[in-house]
Coordinates of C-alpha atoms in Angstrom, one line a residue:
M1 CA 0.0 0.0 0.0
R2 CA 2.8 2.4 0.9
E3 CA 4.7 1.9 -2.4
Q4 CA 1.4 2.2 -4.4
F5 CA 0.7 5.4 -2.5
I6 CA 4.1 6.9 -3.3
E7 CA 3.9 5.9 -7.0
K8 CA 0.4 7.3 -7.4
V9 CA 1.2 10.6 -5.6
S10 CA 4.5 11.0 -7.4
T11 CA 2.9 10.4 -10.8
S12 CA 0.0 12.7 -10.1
Y13 CA 2.1 15.6 -8.6
K14 CA 5.1 15.6 -11.0
P15 CA 4.6 18.7 -13.1
K16 CA 6.7 19.8 -16.0
G17 CA 8.5 23.1 -15.5
A18 CA 8.7 25.2 -12.3
F19 CA 6.6 24.3 -9.3
I20 CA 6.2 25.0 -5.6
Q21 CA 6.3 22.1 -3.1
L22 CA 3.4 22.1 -0.7
G23 CA 4.5 19.1 1.3
S24 CA 4.5 15.3 1.5
G25 CA 1.6 12.9 1.7
I26 CA 0.2 11.3 4.8
L27 CA -0.8 7.6 4.8
N28 CA -2.3 5.9 7.9
G29 CA -1.0 8.7 10.1
E30 CA 2.5 8.4 8.7
I31 CA 4.3 11.2 6.8
V32 CA 5.6 9.7 3.6
T33 CA 8.5 11.9 2.7
E34 CA 8.9 10.5 -0.8
A35 CA 5.3 11.3 -1.8
K36 CA 5.9 14.9 -2.8
V37 CA 2.9 17.1 -3.3
N38 CA 3.7 19.9 -5.8
L39 CA 1.8 22.6 -7.6
A40 CA 2.9 23.7 -11.1
L41 CA 3.4 27.4 -11.4
R42 CA 1.8 27.4 -14.8
M43 CA -1.4 26.1 -13.3
M44 CA -1.7 28.7 -10.6
N45 CA -3.7 31.1 -12.8
R46 CA -6.5 28.4 -12.6
H47 CA -7.2 29.9 -9.2
G48 CA -7.6 28.1 -5.9
L49 CA -9.2 27.7 -2.5
I50 CA -7.6 27.6 0.9
A51 CA -10.1 26.6 3.6
G52 CA -10.3 25.3 7.1
A53 CA -11.5 26.0 10.6
T54 CA -9.9 28.6 12.8
G55 CA -6.5 27.6 14.1
T56 CA -5.8 24.9 11.5
G57 CA -2.9 26.8 9.8
K58 CA -4.5 28.6 6.9
T59 CA -2.4 31.7 7.4
R60 CA 0.8 29.8 7.4
T61 CA -0.2 28.0 4.2
L62 CA -0.7 31.4 2.6
Q63 CA 2.7 32.3 3.9
L64 CA 4.6 29.3 2.6
I65 CA 3.0 29.6 -0.8
A66 CA 3.8 33.3 -1.0
E67 CA 7.4 32.6 0.0
Q68 CA 8.0 30.1 -2.7
L69 CA 6.2 32.3 -5.3
S70 CA 8.5 35.2 -4.3
D71 CA 11.6 32.9 -4.7
A72 CA 10.3 32.1 -8.3
G73 CA 10.1 35.8 -9.1
V74 CA 6.3 35.9 -8.9
P75 CA 4.8 39.0 -7.2
V76 CA 2.1 38.3 -4.6
F77 CA -0.7 40.4 -3.1
M78 CA -2.0 39.4 0.3
L79 CA -4.5 40.8 2.8
D80 CA -3.0 41.1 6.3
V81 CA -6.1 40.9 8.5
K82 CA -4.3 40.9 11.9
G83 CA -1.1 42.6 10.9
D84 CA 0.8 39.3 11.5
L85 CA 2.1 38.7 8.0
S86 CA 4.7 41.5 8.1
G87 CA 7.1 38.9 9.5
L88 CA 7.7 37.9 5.9
A89 CA 10.3 40.7 5.9
E90 CA 12.4 38.9 8.6
P91 CA 14.0 35.5 8.6
G92 CA 12.4 33.0 10.9
K93 CA 13.8 31.7 14.2
T94 CA 15.0 28.1 14.1
N95 CA 13.5 25.7 16.6
E96 CA 13.1 21.9 16.9
A97 CA 9.5 21.9 15.5
L98 CA 10.5 23.6 12.3
L99 CA 13.6 21.5 11.8
E100 CA 11.6 18.4 12.4
R101 CA 8.9 19.5 9.9
G102 CA 11.5 20.3 7.3
L103 CA 13.1 16.9 7.6
A104 CA 9.7 15.2 7.4
V105 CA 8.9 16.7 4.0
G106 CA 12.4 16.6 2.7
V107 CA 13.0 20.3 2.7
P108 CA 15.5 21.3 5.4
F109 CA 14.5 24.4 7.2
E110 CA 16.5 27.5 6.2
P111 CA 15.4 30.9 7.6
A112 CA 14.8 33.5 4.9
A113 CA 13.4 37.0 4.5
F114 CA 11.4 38.3 1.5
P115 CA 10.9 41.8 -0.1
V116 CA 7.7 43.3 1.3
E117 CA 5.7 46.5 0.6
L118 CA 3.2 47.7 3.2
F119 CA -0.1 49.4 2.5
S120 CA -3.2 50.2 4.5
L121 CA -6.6 51.7 3.7
S122 CA -6.3 54.3 6.4
G123 CA -2.8 55.3 5.6
K124 CA -1.8 54.8 9.2
L125 CA -0.2 51.3 8.9
G126 CA 1.4 51.7 5.5
A127 CA 1.3 53.7 2.3
P128 CA -2.4 54.7 1.7
M129 CA -4.1 52.6 -0.9
R130 CA -6.8 54.7 -2.6
L131 CA -9.1 54.4 -5.6
T132 CA -11.3 57.0 -7.3
V133 CA -15.1 56.7 -7.0
G134 CA -15.2 56.4 -10.8
D135 CA -12.8 53.4 -10.9
F136 CA -14.7 51.8 -8.0
G137 CA -17.8 51.7 -10.1
P138 CA -21.5 51.7 -9.3
V139 CA -21.9 48.0 -8.6
L140 CA -19.2 47.9 -5.9
L141 CA -20.1 51.2 -4.5
A142 CA -23.7 50.1 -4.2
R143 CA -22.4 47.1 -2.2
I144 CA -20.6 49.3 0.3
L145 CA -23.6 51.7 0.6
D146 CA -26.0 48.8 1.0
L147 CA -28.4 50.1 -1.6
N148 CA -31.5 48.3 -2.8
D149 CA -32.1 47.5 -6.4
T150 CA -33.9 50.8 -7.2
Q151 CA -31.2 52.9 -5.5
S152 CA -28.5 50.9 -7.3
G153 CA -30.2 51.7 -10.6
V154 CA -30.1 55.4 -9.8
L155 CA -26.4 55.2 -8.9
S156 CA -25.7 53.5 -12.2
A157 CA -27.5 56.2 -14.1
I158 CA -25.5 58.9 -12.3
F159 CA -22.2 57.1 -13.2
K160 CA -23.4 56.9 -16.8
Y161 CA -24.2 60.6 -16.9
A162 CA -20.8 61.4 -15.4
Q163 CA -19.1 59.3 -18.0
D164 CA -21.1 60.8 -20.9
T165 CA -20.4 64.4 -19.9
D166 CA -16.7 64.0 -18.8
L167 CA -17.3 64.6 -15.1
P168 CA -14.5 63.0 -13.1
L169 CA -15.8 61.3 -10.0
V170 CA -12.8 61.2 -7.7
D171 CA -14.2 61.3 -4.2
L172 CA -17.5 61.2 -2.3
D173 CA -17.9 65.0 -2.5
D174 CA -18.0 64.7 -6.3
L175 CA -20.7 62.0 -6.0
K176 CA -22.8 64.0 -3.5
K177 CA -22.6 67.2 -5.6
L178 CA -23.6 65.4 -8.8
L179 CA -26.4 63.6 -7.0
S180 CA -27.8 66.9 -5.8
Y181 CA -27.4 68.6 -9.2
L182 CA -29.2 65.8 -11.0
S183 CA -32.1 65.3 -8.5
N184 CA -32.9 68.8 -7.3
G185 CA -30.7 71.2 -9.3
A186 CA -30.6 72.4 -12.9
G187 CA -29.5 69.0 -14.1
A188 CA -32.8 67.4 -13.2
A189 CA -34.5 68.6 -16.4
E190 CA -31.3 67.7 -18.4
I191 CA -31.4 64.0 -17.6
K192 CA -35.1 63.5 -17.6
D193 CA -35.5 62.2 -21.1
D194 CA -32.2 60.3 -21.6
Y195 CA -31.5 58.9 -18.1
G196 CA -34.8 59.2 -16.3
R197 CA -35.9 61.4 -13.4
I198 CA -34.3 60.8 -10.0
S199 CA -36.9 61.1 -7.2
S200 CA -36.1 63.0 -4.1
A201 CA -36.8 59.9 -2.0
S202 CA -34.1 57.9 -3.9
S203 CA -31.6 60.7 -3.9
G204 CA -32.2 61.4 -0.2
A205 CA -31.7 57.7 0.7
I206 CA -28.4 57.5 -1.3
L207 CA -27.2 60.7 0.2
R208 CA -27.8 59.5 3.8
K209 CA -25.9 56.3 3.0
I210 CA -23.0 58.3 1.7
V211 CA -23.0 60.5 4.8
A212 CA -23.1 57.3 7.0
I213 CA -20.0 55.8 5.6
E214 CA -18.2 59.2 5.8
Q215 CA -19.0 59.2 9.5
Q216 CA -17.3 55.8 9.7
G217 CA -14.1 57.4 8.5
V218 CA -14.2 55.8 5.0
S219 CA -14.0 58.9 2.9
H220 CA -10.2 58.8 2.8
L221 CA -10.4 55.6 0.8
F222 CA -11.5 57.6 -2.3
G223 CA -9.3 60.1 -3.9
E224 CA -6.0 60.7 -5.6
K225 CA -3.3 59.8 -6.0
E226 CA -5.0 56.6 -6.8
F227 CA -3.2 53.3 -6.5
D228 CA -1.5 52.2 -9.7
I229 CA -1.9 48.4 -10.2
Q230 CA 1.5 48.3 -11.8
D231 CA 3.0 48.7 -8.4
L232 CA 1.8 45.1 -7.6
F233 CA 4.3 43.7 -10.0
G234 CA 7.6 44.7 -8.4
K235 CA 10.7 42.6 -8.0
V236 CA 13.8 42.9 -5.9
D237 CA 17.0 41.0 -6.6
G238 CA 15.0 38.6 -8.7
K239 CA 12.4 37.9 -6.0
G240 CA 8.8 38.8 -6.4
V241 CA 7.6 41.6 -4.0
I242 CA 5.0 40.5 -1.5
T243 CA 2.5 43.4 -1.2
L244 CA 0.6 43.4 2.1
L245 CA -2.6 45.4 2.7
N246 CA -2.8 45.7 6.5
I247 CA -6.4 46.1 7.6
A248 CA -5.8 45.6 11.4
D249 CA -7.3 49.1 12.0
V250 CA -10.4 48.5 9.9
Q251 CA -11.3 45.0 10.9
D252 CA -14.7 46.2 12.0
Q253 CA -15.6 47.2 8.5
P254 CA -15.5 43.9 6.6
L255 CA -17.8 44.9 3.9
L256 CA -15.4 47.8 3.1
F257 CA -12.2 45.9 2.8
S258 CA -13.6 42.9 1.0
T259 CA -15.3 45.0 -1.6
F260 CA -12.1 47.1 -2.0
L261 CA -10.2 43.9 -2.7
L262 CA -12.6 43.0 -5.5
S263 CA -12.3 46.5 -6.9
L264 CA -8.5 45.9 -7.2
L265 CA -9.2 42.7 -9.0
A266 CA -11.6 44.6 -11.3
Q267 CA -8.8 47.1 -12.0
L268 CA -6.4 44.3 -12.9
F269 CA -9.0 42.7 -15.2
K270 CA -9.7 46.0 -16.9
K271 CA -6.2 47.3 -17.4
L272 CA -4.0 44.3 -17.9
P273 CA -3.4 43.0 -21.5
E274 CA -4.3 39.5 -22.6
V275 CA -1.3 37.1 -22.3
G276 CA -2.9 33.6 -22.4
D277 CA -1.2 30.7 -20.6
L278 CA 2.2 31.5 -19.3
D279 CA 4.9 29.3 -17.7
Q280 CA 4.2 31.1 -14.5
P281 CA 1.7 33.7 -13.4
K282 CA 2.4 37.4 -13.5
L283 CA 0.7 37.9 -10.1
V284 CA -1.0 35.7 -7.5
F285 CA -3.8 37.4 -5.5
F286 CA -4.7 35.9 -2.1
F287 CA -8.3 36.9 -1.2
D288 CA -8.5 36.3 2.6
E289 CA -11.7 36.4 4.6
A290 CA -13.5 35.6 1.3
H291 CA -16.8 34.7 3.0
L292 CA -17.3 38.4 3.6
L293 CA -17.4 39.0 -0.1
F294 CA -20.4 36.7 -0.7
N295 CA -22.6 37.4 2.4
G296 CA -25.8 39.1 1.2
A297 CA -24.3 39.8 -2.2
S298 CA -26.7 41.0 -5.0
K299 CA -27.0 39.2 -8.3
A300 CA -25.2 42.0 -10.1
F301 CA -22.4 41.8 -7.5
L302 CA -22.1 38.0 -7.8
S303 CA -22.2 38.3 -11.6
Q304 CA -19.2 40.7 -11.5
I305 CA -17.2 38.4 -9.2
E306 CA -17.9 35.4 -11.5
Q307 CA -16.9 37.3 -14.6
I308 CA -13.6 38.5 -13.1
V309 CA -12.6 35.1 -11.8
R310 CA -13.5 33.4 -15.0
L311 CA -11.6 35.8 -17.3
I312 CA -8.8 37.2 -15.3
R313 CA -6.6 34.1 -15.7
S314 CA -6.0 35.0 -19.3
K315 CA -4.4 38.2 -17.9
G316 CA -1.8 36.0 -16.1
V317 CA -3.3 36.5 -12.7
G318 CA -4.1 33.7 -10.2
V319 CA -6.7 34.2 -7.4
F320 CA -6.8 32.1 -4.3
F321 CA -9.8 32.6 -2.0
C322 CA -9.2 31.9 1.7
T323 CA -12.1 31.2 4.1
Q324 CA -13.3 28.7 6.7
A325 CA -15.4 26.5 4.5
A326 CA -15.8 25.8 0.8
T327 CA -19.6 26.4 1.3
D328 CA -18.8 30.1 2.0
I329 CA -18.0 30.6 -1.7
A330 CA -20.8 31.0 -4.3
E331 CA -21.1 27.8 -6.4
S332 CA -20.6 29.7 -9.6
V333 CA -17.2 30.8 -8.3
L334 CA -16.3 27.7 -6.5
G335 CA -16.6 25.6 -9.7
Q336 CA -13.8 27.7 -11.2
L337 CA -11.2 27.1 -8.4
G338 CA -9.0 24.3 -9.7
N339 CA -6.5 24.1 -6.9
R340 CA -7.8 23.2 -3.4
V341 CA -6.1 23.2 0.0
Q342 CA -8.6 22.1 2.6
H343 CA -7.5 22.2 6.3
A344 CA -9.3 20.4 9.0
L345 CA -13.0 20.9 9.4
R346 CA -14.8 20.5 12.8
A347 CA -18.3 19.1 13.2
F348 CA -19.3 20.4 16.6
T349 CA -22.7 21.8 15.6
P350 CA -25.4 20.7 13.1
N351 CA -24.3 23.4 10.8
D352 CA -20.7 22.2 10.9
A353 CA -21.9 18.7 10.1
E354 CA -23.9 19.9 7.2
N355 CA -20.9 21.9 5.8
L356 CA -18.7 18.8 6.2
R357 CA -21.2 16.7 4.2
K358 CA -21.3 19.3 1.4
T359 CA -17.5 19.6 1.3
I360 CA -17.0 15.9 1.1
R361 CA -19.3 15.7 -2.0
T362 CA -17.0 18.1 -3.8
Y363 CA -14.0 15.7 -3.6
P364 CA -13.4 12.7 -5.9
T365 CA -13.2 9.3 -4.2
S366 CA -9.9 8.1 -2.9
D367 CA -8.3 4.6 -2.7
F368 CA -6.4 5.7 0.4
Y369 CA -8.8 7.8 2.5
A370 CA -12.3 8.0 3.8
I371 CA -12.7 11.7 3.1
D372 CA -15.1 12.4 6.0
K373 CA -12.7 10.9 8.5
I374 CA -9.5 12.4 7.2
L375 CA -11.0 15.9 7.0
T376 CA -11.9 15.9 10.7
S377 CA -8.6 14.3 11.9
L378 CA -6.1 16.5 10.2
G379 CA -3.7 18.3 12.5
T380 CA -2.4 21.9 12.4
G381 CA -0.3 22.4 9.4
Q382 CA -1.9 19.5 7.5
A383 CA -4.4 19.7 4.7
L384 CA -6.3 17.7 2.1
I385 CA -5.0 18.7 -1.3
T386 CA -6.0 18.3 -4.9
V387 CA -4.7 20.5 -7.7
L388 CA -4.7 20.6 -11.5
N389 CA -1.9 18.8 -13.4
D390 CA -0.3 20.0 -16.6
K391 CA -3.3 18.8 -18.6
G392 CA -5.8 20.5 -16.4
I393 CA -6.9 17.2 -14.8
P394 CA -7.5 17.1 -11.0
T395 CA -4.8 15.2 -9.2
E396 CA -5.1 12.5 -6.6
V397 CA -6.6 13.6 -3.3
V398 CA -3.8 13.6 -0.8
A399 CA -3.7 14.4 2.9
T400 CA -0.5 16.5 3.1
H401 CA 2.0 17.5 5.8
L402 CA 2.9 21.0 4.7
V403 CA 6.3 22.6 4.2
P404 CA 7.3 25.0 7.0
A405 CA 7.3 28.7 6.4
R406 CA 10.9 30.2 6.5
A407 CA 10.1 33.8 7.6
I408 CA 8.8 34.8 11.0
M409 CA 5.3 33.4 11.5
G410 CA 3.9 36.6 13.0
A411 CA 4.4 40.4 13.0
S412 CA 7.8 41.8 12.3
S413 CA 9.6 44.0 14.8
A414 CA 8.6 47.6 15.1
E415 CA 12.0 48.6 13.8
T416 CA 11.7 46.5 10.7
Y417 CA 8.2 47.8 10.1
T418 CA 9.3 51.4 10.3
R419 CA 12.4 50.7 8.1
I420 CA 10.2 49.2 5.4
L421 CA 7.9 52.3 5.4
E422 CA 10.8 54.8 5.4
E423 CA 12.6 53.0 2.5
S424 CA 9.5 52.4 0.5
D425 CA 9.0 54.3 -2.8
A426 CA 5.2 53.6 -2.4
T427 CA 5.1 55.7 0.9
R428 CA 6.6 58.7 -0.9
K429 CA 4.5 58.2 -3.9
Y430 CA 1.1 57.9 -2.2
Q431 CA 1.4 59.8 1.0
E432 CA 0.1 63.1 -0.2
R433 CA -3.4 63.5 -1.7
I434 CA -3.7 65.3 -5.0
E435 CA -6.5 67.8 -5.6
R436 CA -7.6 68.6 -9.1
R437 CA -10.6 70.0 -11.0
T438 CA -13.2 67.3 -10.6
A439 CA -17.0 66.9 -10.9
S440 CA -17.8 69.0 -7.8
E441 CA -15.8 72.0 -9.1
I442 CA -17.2 71.7 -12.6
I443 CA -20.8 71.5 -11.3
K444 CA -20.2 74.5 -9.0
E445 CA -18.9 76.5 -12.0
R446 CA -22.0 75.5 -14.0
Q447 CA -24.3 76.6 -11.2
Q448 CA -22.5 79.9 -10.7
K449 CA -22.8 80.6 -14.5
Q450 CA -26.5 79.6 -14.4
E451 CA -27.2 81.9 -11.4
A452 CA -25.3 84.8 -13.1
D453 CA -27.4 84.3 -16.3
L454 CA -30.6 84.1 -14.4
A455 CA -29.7 87.3 -12.4
R456 CA -28.9 89.2 -15.6
E457 CA -32.2 88.1 -17.2
Q458 CA -34.2 89.2 -14.1
M459 CA -32.4 92.6 -14.1
E460 CA -33.2 93.2 -17.7
K461 CA -36.8 92.4 -17.0
S462 CA -37.0 94.7 -14.1
L463 CA -35.9 97.8 -16.1
P464 CA -38.9 100.2 -17.2
K465 CA -39.8 100.1 -20.8
P466 CA -39.9 103.5 -22.7
S467 CA -43.5 104.8 -23.3
A468 CA -44.9 106.6 -26.4
G469 CA -45.1 109.9 -24.5
S470 CA -41.6 109.7 -23.5
K471 CA -40.7 109.1 -27.1
N472 CA -42.4 112.3 -28.2
S473 CA -40.9 114.2 -25.4
S474 CA -37.5 113.0 -26.5
S475 CA -38.2 114.1 -30.0
S476 CA -39.3 117.5 -28.9
R477 CA -36.2 117.8 -26.7
S478 CA -34.1 116.9 -29.7
R479 CA -35.6 119.9 -31.7
R480 CA -34.9 122.6 -29.1
Q481 CA -33.2 125.8 -30.4
T482 CA -30.2 127.7 -29.1
P483 CA -30.8 131.4 -28.0
L484 CA -29.3 132.7 -31.2
E485 CA -31.5 130.5 -33.2
A486 CA -34.5 131.7 -31.2
A487 CA -33.6 135.4 -31.7
Q488 CA -33.2 134.9 -35.4
T489 CA -36.5 133.1 -35.6
T490 CA -38.2 135.9 -33.7
A491 CA -36.6 138.6 -35.8
S492 CA -37.7 136.8 -39.0
R493 CA -41.2 136.6 -37.7
T494 CA -41.3 140.3 -36.8
L495 CA -39.9 141.4 -40.1
A496 CA -42.4 139.2 -41.9
R497 CA -45.2 140.7 -39.9
E498 CA -44.0 144.3 -40.3
G499 CA -43.3 143.7 -44.0
T500 CA -46.8 142.5 -44.5
K501 CA -48.2 145.7 -42.8
L502 CA -46.0 147.9 -45.0
L503 CA -47.0 146.2 -48.2
G504 CA -50.6 146.6 -47.1
K505 CA -50.2 150.4 -46.6
I506 CA -48.4 150.8 -49.9
A507 CA -51.2 148.9 -51.7
N508 CA -53.9 151.0 -50.0
G509 CA -52.0 154.2 -51.0
L510 CA -51.7 153.2 -54.6
L511 CA -55.4 152.3 -54.7
D512 CA -56.4 155.7 -53.3
M513 CA -54.2 157.5 -55.8
F514 CA -55.8 155.5 -58.7
L515 CA -59.3 156.3 -57.6
K516 CA -58.6 160.1 -57.2
K517 CA -57.2 160.4 -60.8
R518 CA -60.4 158.9 -62.2
K519 CA -62.5 161.5 -60.5

């Protein structure tokens, strides 16, 4: 049985090309060193699942995979939920347990450190990682705001208007200003025919949700300088950089950070070129606390997740979801995860037992294990593994004793953490916010112009209109004479009058003379 086990595992897990070693197989409680369990680098863009109950070693599995990927020159992105992955920057401390584990899997333990970049959403625990509201998109933003279907539709219309009219949505102030402008301002009439009217009830509800997340201290997440996804692809001395997003200070906002992670994936999907199947991935993205992503997710949100996971592999990106149980992942997404590392499951409650039964049905039958028994009996640092071989066929299901992590399994020292931040190009690049002319400024300028135009029109209307009498008066005023002209006119009139009298006297005299002669 032992020789048959070694042969079957070795045949199933002997990939062509570069690979990482996950560990060695376990048979009847014995670690079989020769039964190597390997994962081909070229198959890591087929995505994966790392699952298991609390305390079974999921985080260390993430760490050992990240370490070997870094050694192979593959950059890694990881969510650091508790702030205890920064120890990757320091070599581990040798002890008997690590030496024993290394010998058991045929990989002698050698402490090592790895290049690390530190980010945080608040900017307090690392370089600030921001995105613009526009890049976040209406579907993901509706998820954070917890909008219903009607409100989500309104948000989509607002984003479409902003896109069509070249209004940059950078932060939440831009969104609030545009929402007000299109619902109660001058823009309401403008969008009525092409985008539909926005009711005051919908706009008011959305505005209240925006104000609510601002009060939670989330507004700093949106803005510029926005995170450049190309910074995820760094290398140092041939090793892939491990980028950690430390969310220890925002653990109480799971909806926020889980949605933010998906927005990063969406940016990778949108901006990276098609590369097809590579010998090794360009980036491996570990999505920790993945159950938070699917809780209460809308159909539109789930559809976006499914699309990203299905298509992003052609961009050279592998995505590994990490959660407590496979049932936490939507079936449409779970079916696309070809590589599975399942740590121990517990069946202490009826729900646990039901999850165990569902998980068992997702595994192929094994000649060496009863899947239900092995899943509940695995120890810390052990997992049930099946991956895809070079031909895309699932490998033999193997209970595996995992390779030990070589860096510190915990948080780094405060000195190391500070040194990383001080020497980081990312800290200098993203520390200061950038303010530019965005939607709020453009709308404010529009409103000021509209107000000025309206005031000018009202002023013109308020001026008195000239009447007919005033027109005649004006004409008569325009015909007034100067004193000289008046004197000349008077003299002319006097001369004319006196001349007339003189002519009359002469005529009378002549007439009298004529009459006298006849007599």
